[in-house]
Amino acid sequence: LKIKEKHFHSIWKDQEDKFCQIIDQRQLPHKLSIHQLHNSKDVFTAIREMYVRGAPLIGVTAAYGIYLASLHTDSLAELNKVADYLKTARPTAVNLEWAVDLLMEKISEDYDSAQRIALEEANRIRTESIAECKSIGAHGLKIIEEIYKRNPDRPVQILTHCNAGWLACVDYGTATAPMYLAHDAGIPIHVWVDETRPRNQGARITAFELGQHGIPHTLIVDNVGGLLMQQKKVDLAIVGSDRTARNGDVANKIGTYLKALAACDNDVPFYVALPLSTFDLTLDSGVQIPIEERSPTEVETVQGILNGKIEKVKISPEGTPTLNLGFDITPAKFVTGLITNKGTIKANEKEILKLFKQ
Amino acid sequence: LKIKEKHFHSIWKDQEDKFCQIIDQRQLPHKLSIHQLHNSKDVFTAIREMYVRGAPLIGVTAAYGIYLASLHTDSLAELNKVADYLKTARPTAVNLEWAVDLLMEKISEDYDSAQRIALEEANRIRTESIAECKSIGAHGLKIIEEIYKRNPDRPVQILTHCNAGWLACVDYGTATAPMYLAHDAGIPIHVWVDETRPRNQGARITAFELGQHGIPHTLIVDNVGGLLMQQKKVDLAIVGSDRTARNGDVANKIGTYLKALAACDNDVPFYVALPLSTFDLTLDSGVQIPIEERSPTEVETVQGILNGKIEKVKISPEGTPTLNLGFDITPAKFVTGLITNKGTIKANEKEILKLFKQ
């Protein structure tokens, strides 16, 4: 999608296949900073420190990490070590290990062609991610259209949490793809954007994305969504996922579960949008999904603009013990449907397994 | 309670009854700034701009506002105008109109003694607030004791939202009173402190209060409480209230409803602590309670310390539409009990009316 009328993806190669370029998302919306990744250490840091984030983009970035590593390693054993190292960058998003494992499986069959295979596969995953997101958008569009047909006199009110937008993927996004397609199809929508503490990806990135694309939206703090649902000001919620278990339990950004509870209490449909690569069929249920604990600094301080400079202010008393958990689990029973690139399904094991058999 | 080992109340008079002094809570925890209120305009500003906040403290401050106004007005009609003006400072906390109406009723019976009556009544409300909070503490202590007896090997884990502490009252607090009394009685407790966006009263004030009193606590963002309850890390939740309707529906800081939903989903007892002056028997249910909408600036910016100075950083993109709703309604069915100064009761009309007949 576009930033200041110029078309961007969240990740792209240089023309000579020597390095990758990404948008340093830590500085959005205040600064559009392009950052180069030259080796697996750069990639590890970009994922770990969240220059890039969002399950699909983490997967694509890791795939290029294997490619960049293949340019600098001399044996399969060495490359396997790099692969294991990359997989530890962040624990919750399953797309990371999915992409790394997929590349390493192909490479291990023909190590002599490692560079070519890695590049082809990374390029393929990247291209397919765009197509998958567009497909998620098409399936989600139908849901928005139906709500619009029931109430054609007003915009469809959609709530989203965190950023599952094009900046969390390569293009279109997961949760936002139906919104972009609906807007482009002329269906009036309005999006409630949760700011999403502690890192404010909603306030910083989703508000930025939607604003650049001209989609009406309103920023709210994470505490507000329940009240808006009580007041009948939300027609549906759409969020992304970092990992979804075999039974349909959804790991997503911390606070998602609270919105799902409110949606259930107020009969608001609650959808999760995700590509097939975000399912983890090895896990029976959500309780087995590892929950990332990050630095307390992300909670204690808030980043923003002051006098034209990006600064961090400290909000809590010096020495206050602080816990920073990054994700929570929304039990499948609170999920109205999973909007995947292969269609919208119920969040249960039977439907999920059927999806993979197609 | 204490700040740096020195005993404080949140509001107190000068010795000659000429003005009131308050802690400017907008600057906590970074700066302990004492502010003087000399007339009703000072009081209006202090309430409106949240130098003071919390339903009980707003009530006490407003009562002194009537007293200070009585020093400068020449007729009951003029004083009535001031009373109406003060009542518009903030819409949700019912203690504001409760205190103002109570004083004006007494004054209107004997306007010649307005100054004496106003001072006596304001002093009485202030003193009684301290006693009421202590009584809430005693009733809440029993609940904490019982949980402790069932699991004496570990601290009782309590979650609270916003600040319903001694700085929201005159002393002890409402939601925090049981915590202070439990801690002082030697019962090990640990408090999960929601930061409470947008104004961060949890991160700034509750963490400060508990820290000054030596009560173990951990700061979390508002999104985390649901996950902690799923993980069985919360034994009970206690929050305050700004207004509670006749049927037990509770208006409290925005986000309270989401925690009540999570508590219900995880069988965690959810208590609301409040003095009788926070009930509004004129309202049948919570939907009738006015919800304050405040400036978007409180959402767009976050205040904290940078290089030793209190600063505000802007987190969202320039021009992002933003909505700031201050309170939400927790339906009575999600409230395990109301801890009042007259005892703990179920949140229903029958029990509430019985309380007022005692």
Coordinates of N, CA and C in Angstrom, one line a residue, chain A residues 206-343:
Chain A
T206 N -1.3 1.3 12.9 CA -2.6 1.1 12.3 C -3.2 2.5 11.9
A207 N -3.2 3.4 12.9 CA -3.7 4.8 12.6 C -3.0 5.4 11.4
F208 N -1.7 5.2 11.3 CA -0.9 5.7 10.2 C -1.3 5.0 8.9
E209 N -1.4 3.7 8.9 CA -1.8 3.0 7.7 C -3.1 3.4 7.1
L210 N -4.1 3.4 8.0 CA -5.5 3.7 7.6 C -5.6 5.2 7.2
G211 N -4.8 6.1 7.9 CA -4.8 7.5 7.5 C -4.2 7.7 6.1
Q212 N -3.1 7.0 5.8 CA -2.5 7.1 4.5 C -3.4 6.6 3.4
H213 N -4.2 5.6 3.7 CA -5.1 5.1 2.7 C -6.5 5.8 2.7
G214 N -6.7 6.7 3.6 CA -7.9 7.5 3.6 C -9.1 6.8 4.1
I215 N -8.9 5.8 5.0 CA -10.0 5.0 5.6 C -10.4 5.7 6.9
P216 N -11.7 6.1 7.1 CA -12.1 6.8 8.3 C -11.8 5.9 9.5
H217 N -11.2 6.5 10.6 CA -10.9 5.7 11.7 C -10.9 6.7 13.0
T218 N -10.9 6.1 14.1 CA -10.8 6.8 15.4 C -9.9 6.1 16.3
L219 N -9.0 6.8 16.9 CA -8.1 6.1 17.9 C -8.7 6.1 19.3
I220 N -8.6 5.0 20.0 CA -9.1 4.9 21.3 C -8.1 4.2 22.2
V221 N -8.1 4.4 23.5 CA -7.3 3.5 24.4 C -7.9 2.1 24.5
D222 N -7.0 1.2 24.9 CA -7.4 -0.2 24.9 C -8.6 -0.5 25.8
N223 N -8.9 0.4 26.8 CA -9.9 0.3 27.7 C -11.3 0.5 27.2
V224 N -11.4 1.2 26.0 CA -12.7 1.7 25.6 C -13.6 0.7 24.8
G225 N -13.0 -0.3 24.1 CA -13.8 -1.1 23.2 C -15.0 -1.8 23.8
G226 N -14.9 -2.2 25.1 CA -16.1 -2.8 25.8 C -17.3 -1.9 25.8
L227 N -17.0 -0.6 26.2 CA -18.1 0.4 26.3 C -18.7 0.6 24.9
L228 N -17.9 0.8 23.9 CA -18.4 1.0 22.6 C -19.3 -0.2 22.1
M229 N -18.9 -1.4 22.5 CA -19.8 -2.5 22.1 C -21.1 -2.5 22.9
Q230 N -21.0 -2.1 24.2 CA -22.3 -2.0 25.0 C -23.2 -0.9 24.3
Q231 N -22.5 0.1 23.8 CA -23.3 1.2 23.2 C -23.7 0.9 21.7
K232 N -23.5 -0.3 21.2 CA -23.9 -0.7 19.9 C -23.1 0.1 18.8
K233 N -21.9 0.5 19.1 CA -21.1 1.2 18.1 C -20.1 0.4 17.4
V234 N -20.2 -0.9 17.6 CA -19.2 -1.8 16.9 C -20.0 -2.9 16.2
D235 N -19.9 -3.0 14.9 CA -20.6 -4.1 14.2 C -19.8 -5.4 14.1
L236 N -18.5 -5.3 14.1 CA -17.7 -6.5 14.1 C -16.3 -6.1 14.5
A237 N -15.6 -7.1 15.1 CA -14.2 -6.9 15.4 C -13.4 -7.9 14.5
I238 N -12.2 -7.4 14.0 CA -11.3 -8.2 13.2 C -9.9 -8.0 13.8
V239 N -9.2 -9.1 14.2 CA -7.9 -9.0 14.6 C -7.0 -10.0 13.9
G240 N -5.7 -9.9 14.1 CA -4.8 -10.9 13.5 C -4.5 -12.0 14.5
S241 N -3.4 -12.8 14.1 CA -3.0 -13.8 15.1 C -1.5 -14.1 14.9
D242 N -0.9 -14.4 16.0 CA 0.5 -14.8 16.0 C 0.7 -16.3 15.9
R243 N -0.3 -17.0 16.4 CA -0.2 -18.5 16.3 C -1.6 -19.0 16.7
T244 N -2.2 -19.9 15.9 CA -3.5 -20.4 16.2 C -3.4 -21.9 16.3
A245 N -3.8 -22.5 17.4 CA -3.7 -23.9 17.7 C -4.7 -24.7 16.9
R246 N -4.5 -26.0 16.9 CA -5.3 -27.0 16.2 C -6.8 -26.9 16.5
N247 N -7.1 -26.5 17.8 CA -8.5 -26.4 18.2 C -9.1 -25.0 18.0
G248 N -8.3 -24.1 17.4 CA -8.9 -22.8 17.1 C -8.6 -21.7 18.2
D249 N -7.9 -22.1 19.2 CA -7.5 -21.1 20.2 C -6.5 -20.1 19.6
V250 N -6.6 -18.8 19.8 CA -5.8 -17.8 19.1 C -4.9 -17.1 20.0
A251 N -3.6 -17.2 19.7 CA -2.6 -16.3 20.4 C -2.6 -15.0 19.5
N252 N -2.7 -13.9 20.2 CA -2.6 -12.6 19.5 C -2.1 -11.6 20.5
K253 N -1.9 -10.4 20.1 CA -1.4 -9.3 21.0 C -2.2 -9.2 22.3
I254 N -1.4 -9.0 23.3 CA -2.1 -8.9 24.7 C -3.2 -7.9 24.6
G255 N -4.4 -8.4 25.2 CA -5.6 -7.6 25.3 C -6.6 -8.0 24.3
T256 N -6.2 -8.9 23.3 CA -7.2 -9.4 22.3 C -8.3 -10.2 23.0
Y257 N -7.9 -11.0 24.0 CA -8.9 -11.8 24.8 C -10.0 -10.9 25.4
L258 N -9.6 -9.8 26.0 CA -10.6 -8.9 26.6 C -11.6 -8.4 25.6
K259 N -11.1 -8.1 24.4 CA -12.1 -7.6 23.4 C -13.0 -8.7 22.9
A260 N -12.5 -10.0 22.9 CA -13.3 -11.1 22.5 C -14.4 -11.3 23.5
L261 N -14.0 -11.2 24.8 CA -15.0 -11.4 25.9 C -16.1 -10.3 25.7
A262 N -15.7 -9.1 25.5 CA -16.7 -8.0 25.3 C -17.6 -8.2 24.1
A263 N -17.0 -8.7 23.0 CA -17.7 -9.0 21.8 C -18.8 -10.1 22.1
C264 N -18.4 -11.1 22.8 CA -19.3 -12.2 23.1 C -20.4 -11.7 24.0
D265 N -20.1 -10.8 25.0 CA -21.1 -10.3 25.9 C -22.1 -9.4 25.2
N266 N -21.7 -8.8 24.1 CA -22.6 -7.9 23.4 C -23.1 -8.4 22.0
D267 N -22.9 -9.7 21.7 CA -23.3 -10.3 20.4 C -22.7 -9.6 19.2
V268 N -21.4 -9.2 19.4 CA -20.7 -8.6 18.3 C -19.8 -9.7 17.6
P269 N -19.9 -9.9 16.3 CA -19.1 -11.0 15.7 C -17.6 -10.6 15.9
F270 N -16.8 -11.7 16.2 CA -15.4 -11.5 16.5 C -14.6 -12.4 15.6
Y271 N -13.9 -11.8 14.6 CA -13.2 -12.6 13.6 C -11.7 -12.4 13.8
V272 N -11.0 -13.5 13.4 CA -9.5 -13.5 13.4 C -9.1 -13.8 12.0
A273 N -8.2 -12.9 11.4 CA -7.8 -13.1 10.0 C -6.3 -13.6 10.0
L274 N -6.1 -14.7 9.3 CA -4.7 -15.2 9.3 C -4.5 -16.1 8.1
P275 N -3.2 -16.2 7.6 CA -2.9 -17.1 6.6 C -2.7 -18.5 7.1
L276 N -2.7 -19.5 6.3 CA -2.5 -20.9 6.8 C -1.2 -21.1 7.6
S277 N -0.2 -20.3 7.2 CA 1.2 -20.4 7.9 C 1.1 -20.0 9.4
T278 N 0.0 -19.4 9.8 CA 0.0 -19.0 11.2 C -0.7 -20.1 12.1
F279 N -1.2 -21.1 11.5 CA -1.7 -22.3 12.3 C -0.6 -23.1 12.8
D280 N -0.7 -23.6 14.0 CA 0.3 -24.6 14.5 C -0.4 -25.9 14.8
L281 N -0.4 -26.8 13.9 CA -1.2 -28.0 14.1 C -0.6 -29.0 15.1
T282 N 0.7 -28.7 15.5 CA 1.3 -29.5 16.5 C 0.8 -29.3 17.9
L283 N 0.1 -28.1 18.1 CA -0.4 -27.8 19.4 C -1.9 -28.1 19.5
D284 N -2.3 -28.9 20.5 CA -3.7 -29.2 20.7 C -4.5 -28.0 21.0
S285 N -4.0 -27.2 21.9 CA -4.8 -26.0 22.3 C -3.9 -24.8 22.7
G286 N -4.5 -23.7 22.9 CA -3.8 -22.4 23.1 C -2.9 -22.4 24.4
V287 N -3.2 -23.2 25.4 CA -2.4 -23.1 26.6 C -1.0 -23.5 26.3
Q288 N -0.8 -24.3 25.2 CA 0.6 -24.7 24.9 C 1.4 -23.7 24.2
I289 N 0.8 -22.6 23.8 CA 1.5 -21.6 23.0 C 2.4 -20.7 23.9
P290 N 3.7 -20.6 23.6 CA 4.6 -19.8 24.5 C 4.2 -18.3 24.4
I291 N 4.2 -17.7 25.6 CA 3.8 -16.3 25.7 C 5.1 -15.5 25.9
E292 N 5.4 -14.6 25.0 CA 6.7 -13.8 25.2 C 6.6 -12.8 26.3
E293 N 7.7 -12.8 27.1 CA 7.8 -11.8 28.2 C 8.9 -10.8 27.7
R294 N 8.6 -9.6 27.6 CA 9.6 -8.6 27.1 C 10.0 -7.7 28.2
S295 N 10.9 -6.7 27.9 CA 11.5 -5.9 28.9 C 10.4 -5.0 29.5
P296 N 10.6 -4.8 30.9 CA 9.7 -3.9 31.6 C 9.7 -2.5 31.1
T297 N 10.9 -2.1 30.4 CA 11.0 -0.7 29.9 C 9.9 -0.4 29.0
E298 N 9.4 -1.3 28.2 CA 8.3 -1.0 27.2 C 7.0 -0.6 27.9
V299 N 6.9 -1.0 29.2 CA 5.7 -0.6 30.0 C 6.0 0.7 30.7
E300 N 7.1 0.8 31.3 CA 7.5 2.0 32.1 C 7.6 3.3 31.3
T301 N 8.0 3.1 30.0 CA 8.2 4.3 29.2 C 7.3 4.3 28.0
V302 N 7.0 5.5 27.5 CA 6.2 5.6 26.3 C 7.0 6.5 25.3
Q303 N 7.0 6.1 24.1 CA 7.8 6.8 23.1 C 6.8 7.7 22.2
G304 N 7.3 8.9 21.9 CA 6.5 9.8 21.1 C 7.4 10.9 20.6
I305 N 6.7 11.9 20.1 CA 7.4 13.1 19.6 C 7.3 14.3 20.6
L306 N 8.5 14.9 20.8 CA 8.5 16.1 21.6 C 9.5 17.1 20.9
N307 N 8.9 18.2 20.6 CA 9.7 19.2 19.9 C 10.4 18.7 18.7
G308 N 9.7 17.9 17.9 CA 10.2 17.3 16.7 C 11.1 16.2 16.8
K309 N 11.4 15.8 18.0 CA 12.4 14.6 18.2 C 11.6 13.4 18.8
I310 N 12.1 12.2 18.4 CA 11.5 11.0 19.1 C 12.1 10.8 20.4
E311 N 11.3 10.8 21.5 CA 11.8 10.8 22.9 C 11.0 9.7 23.6
K312 N 11.5 9.2 24.8 CA 10.8 8.3 25.6 C 10.6 9.0 27.0
V313 N 9.4 9.0 27.5 CA 9.2 9.5 28.9 C 8.9 8.4 29.8
K314 N 9.3 8.5 31.1 CA 9.0 7.4 32.0 C 7.8 7.8 32.8
I315 N 6.8 6.9 32.9 CA 5.5 7.3 33.5 C 5.4 6.8 34.9
S316 N 6.1 5.7 35.3 CA 5.8 5.1 36.6 C 6.9 5.5 37.6
P317 N 6.6 5.3 38.9 CA 7.6 5.7 40.0 C 8.9 4.9 39.8
E318 N 10.0 5.5 40.0 CA 11.3 4.8 40.0 C 11.3 3.5 40.8
G319 N 11.7 2.4 40.3 CA 11.8 1.2 41.0 C 10.6 0.3 41.1
T320 N 9.5 0.7 40.4 CA 8.3 0.0 40.5 C 8.5 -1.4 39.7
P321 N 8.2 -2.5 40.4 CA 8.2 -3.8 39.7 C 7.2 -3.8 38.6
T322 N 7.6 -4.3 37.4 CA 6.8 -4.2 36.2 C 6.9 -5.5 35.4
L323 N 5.7 -6.0 34.9 CA 5.7 -7.2 34.1 C 5.2 -6.9 32.7
N324 N 5.8 -7.4 31.7 CA 5.4 -7.1 30.3 C 5.2 -8.4 29.5
L325 N 3.9 -8.8 29.4 CA 3.6 -10.0 28.7 C 3.0 -9.6 27.3
G326 N 3.5 -10.2 26.3 CA 3.2 -9.7 24.9 C 2.0 -10.2 24.2
F327 N 1.5 -11.3 24.7 CA 0.4 -12.0 23.9 C -0.6 -12.6 24.9
D328 N -1.8 -12.8 24.5 CA -2.7 -13.6 25.3 C -3.4 -14.6 24.4
I329 N -4.2 -15.5 25.0 CA -4.9 -16.6 24.3 C -6.4 -16.3 24.3
T330 N -7.0 -16.2 23.1 CA -8.4 -16.1 23.0 C -9.0 -17.5 22.8
P331 N -9.7 -18.1 23.7 CA -10.3 -19.4 23.5 C -11.2 -19.5 22.3
A332 N -11.1 -20.6 21.5 CA -11.9 -20.7 20.3 C -13.3 -20.4 20.4
K333 N -13.9 -20.7 21.6 CA -15.3 -20.5 21.8 C -15.7 -19.0 21.6
F334 N -14.8 -18.1 21.8 CA -15.1 -16.7 21.6 C -14.8 -16.1 20.2
V335 N -14.4 -17.0 19.3 CA -14.1 -16.6 17.9 C -15.2 -17.0 17.0
T336 N -15.8 -16.0 16.4 CA -16.9 -16.2 15.5 C -16.5 -17.0 14.2
G337 N -15.3 -16.6 13.7 CA -14.8 -17.3 12.5 C -13.3 -16.9 12.3
L338 N -12.7 -17.8 11.6 CA -11.3 -17.6 11.2 C -11.3 -17.2 9.7
I339 N -10.9 -16.0 9.3 CA -10.8 -15.6 7.9 C -9.5 -15.9 7.4
T340 N -9.4 -17.0 6.6 CA -8.1 -17.5 6.1 C -8.0 -17.2 4.6
N341 N -6.8 -17.4 4.0 CA -6.7 -17.2 2.6 C -7.4 -18.3 1.8
K342 N -7.9 -19.4 2.5 CA -8.7 -20.4 1.8 C -10.2 -20.3 2.2
G343 N -10.6 -19.2 2.8 CA -12.0 -19.1 3.1 C -12.2 -18.8 4.6

